[in-house]
Amino acid sequence: MTDPRAPERIVRRFARASNLMIAGRPFAVRGEGSADLHALLARLGGIPSPSPAPGRVEFDLDADTTTLDGVSLPERGDAAGRIAFARTHMPVAAALAERLDLTGLRVGVAMVLEPKTAVLSLLLRERGAEVSVYAHPDETDVAVADELRARGFAVTADPALAGAEERAAALGFLRAGLDVLLDDGAHLVRLAHEDDPALVDGWIGACEETTSGLTPLRRMHDAGLLRCAVMAVNDARTKTMFDNRYGTGQSCVFAIADLLEERGIALTDQPALVLGYGPVGRGVAAHLRALGAEVRIAETDPVRALEARHDGFATGAARELASGALVVSATGVPATVTPEIAAGARIIAVAGGVPGEVSYAGAALLLGGGGAVNITAAEGNPIEIMDLSFAVQLAALGELLSRRPSPGVHALDAGVDDLVARTALVVRGADLDAPRALDADGLDDWRSPRYRGGDA
């Protein structure tokens, strides 16, 4: 390979064709120029694997072929094909669904509507639930919505809606009647409370997927306004650690690189500024750096800013670091990109994903219309990542049904993370050490072992 950007293009082509994850995936590379591609895959978290392993991708640069588990990477085709492919790579969610009996339960799914969400909806219905689906106009894959309708689902999703019509459609979805709502951003939970709080009085509760959704729900609870139980799916480690960091990091950065290449711009042509160094910001920064960008961080939290510096990133005031830069908002907070920040930026993108995260773009190139760029310009987070997130959703639903908690935001049992992670390790062919047994004789001894045998 004589083109220094060829490895990046090969990796992005694989991700775009498959919507699969790089981090944690076994890989092998052969052919002329394999060292550079091998190095990039390792920087992105891939696992070198000279021997076959579950999920291994192999790149043959001489033949220009890519195989997955020893066979040619398949064409996913139409919406039905993309859904089927996603389901093949979502065994953890399938295993968690098997634990549930949802017979007669009315479940609303209000999430980004793409193939992985369709798989979640199918799993819920197969366990006996009556499932209805809602998606915001800018978060709707029309082909997937039509495929679900063809399979008998009630789907409220129309990219043409806006303003009063969008609100009316969302209220119609809520008024059709639900027992449980699986929400993303808590937009539907909040709308129900705002328009007609009685809508939620018959709910068993809701499960919330995101940081940006749990924050206002906690404010509502503190103000005595939250009238239903909400399971904090986002707070599970097997959600935030993987979805926010690895999934959003890869999908947003690759989408940005794809959009820039369409415009003849290389990701490494300008410095990059990431606004926010939470889990999403960490993932975005790491993937930008892996692809060769010069990355800087702006943070308001002093501990996170210090962490960014120890991770090797320059930090400082956003309005200064934005000059001539690709600015990526990773906060999930409205109006993060202010006119002062936008004034110097060359390019702006959003990896957070709340409405209005860019308050002003000015003359900067705004990617993906200012929405979460992995949704507006790509296919959302990789399949294996959403497999974990939806497995947590299903576990949270099981807890909600068994515990029937009072109104408020509730943490999931700590055992959920262990269950989801162990299931994922098993299906990915990874071994896990057993915990070392402790000395039974010393378990309840509060005395320091350092001074034993030296009685005065």
CSV table of N, CA, C and O in Angstrom, one decimal, residues 9 17 22 50 65 69 182 209 361 382:
chain,number,residue,atom,x,y,z
A,9,ARG,N,-9.2,3.8,5.1
A,9,ARG,CA,-10.3,3.6,4.2
A,9,ARG,C,-10.8,2.1,4.3
A,9,ARG,O,-12.0,1.9,4.2
A,17,ALA,N,-19.8,-1.4,5.6
A,17,ALA,CA,-20.5,-2.5,5.0
A,17,ALA,C,-21.2,-3.5,6.0
A,17,ALA,O,-22.2,-4.1,5.6
A,22,ILE,N,-14.9,-2.7,15.7
A,22,ILE,CA,-13.5,-3.1,15.6
A,22,ILE,C,-12.9,-3.5,16.9
A,22,ILE,O,-12.3,-4.5,17.1
A,50,PRO,N,-3.9,-14.8,14.8
A,50,PRO,CA,-3.4,-15.6,13.6
A,50,PRO,C,-4.2,-16.8,13.4
A,50,PRO,O,-4.3,-17.3,12.3
A,65,THR,N,-9.8,-8.8,-0.5
A,65,THR,CA,-11.0,-9.4,0.0
A,65,THR,C,-11.0,-9.3,1.5
A,65,THR,O,-10.0,-9.1,2.2
A,69,ASP,N,-15.4,-14.7,9.9
A,69,ASP,CA,-15.5,-16.1,10.3
A,69,ASP,C,-15.3,-17.1,9.2
A,69,ASP,O,-15.9,-18.1,9.0
A,182,LEU,N,-39.8,1.7,26.8
A,182,LEU,CA,-38.4,1.7,26.7
A,182,LEU,C,-38.0,3.0,25.9
A,182,LEU,O,-38.3,3.1,24.7
A,209,GLU,N,-32.5,4.8,28.4
A,209,GLU,CA,-31.3,4.4,27.8
A,209,GLU,C,-30.1,5.3,27.9
A,209,GLU,O,-28.9,4.9,27.8
A,361,ALA,N,-23.7,27.7,14.1
A,361,ALA,CA,-22.6,27.1,13.3
A,361,ALA,C,-21.8,28.1,12.5
A,361,ALA,O,-20.6,27.9,12.2
A,382,PRO,N,-22.4,0.3,16.4
A,382,PRO,CA,-22.2,-1.0,15.8
A,382,PRO,C,-23.1,-2.1,16.5
A,382,PRO,O,-23.6,-1.9,17.6
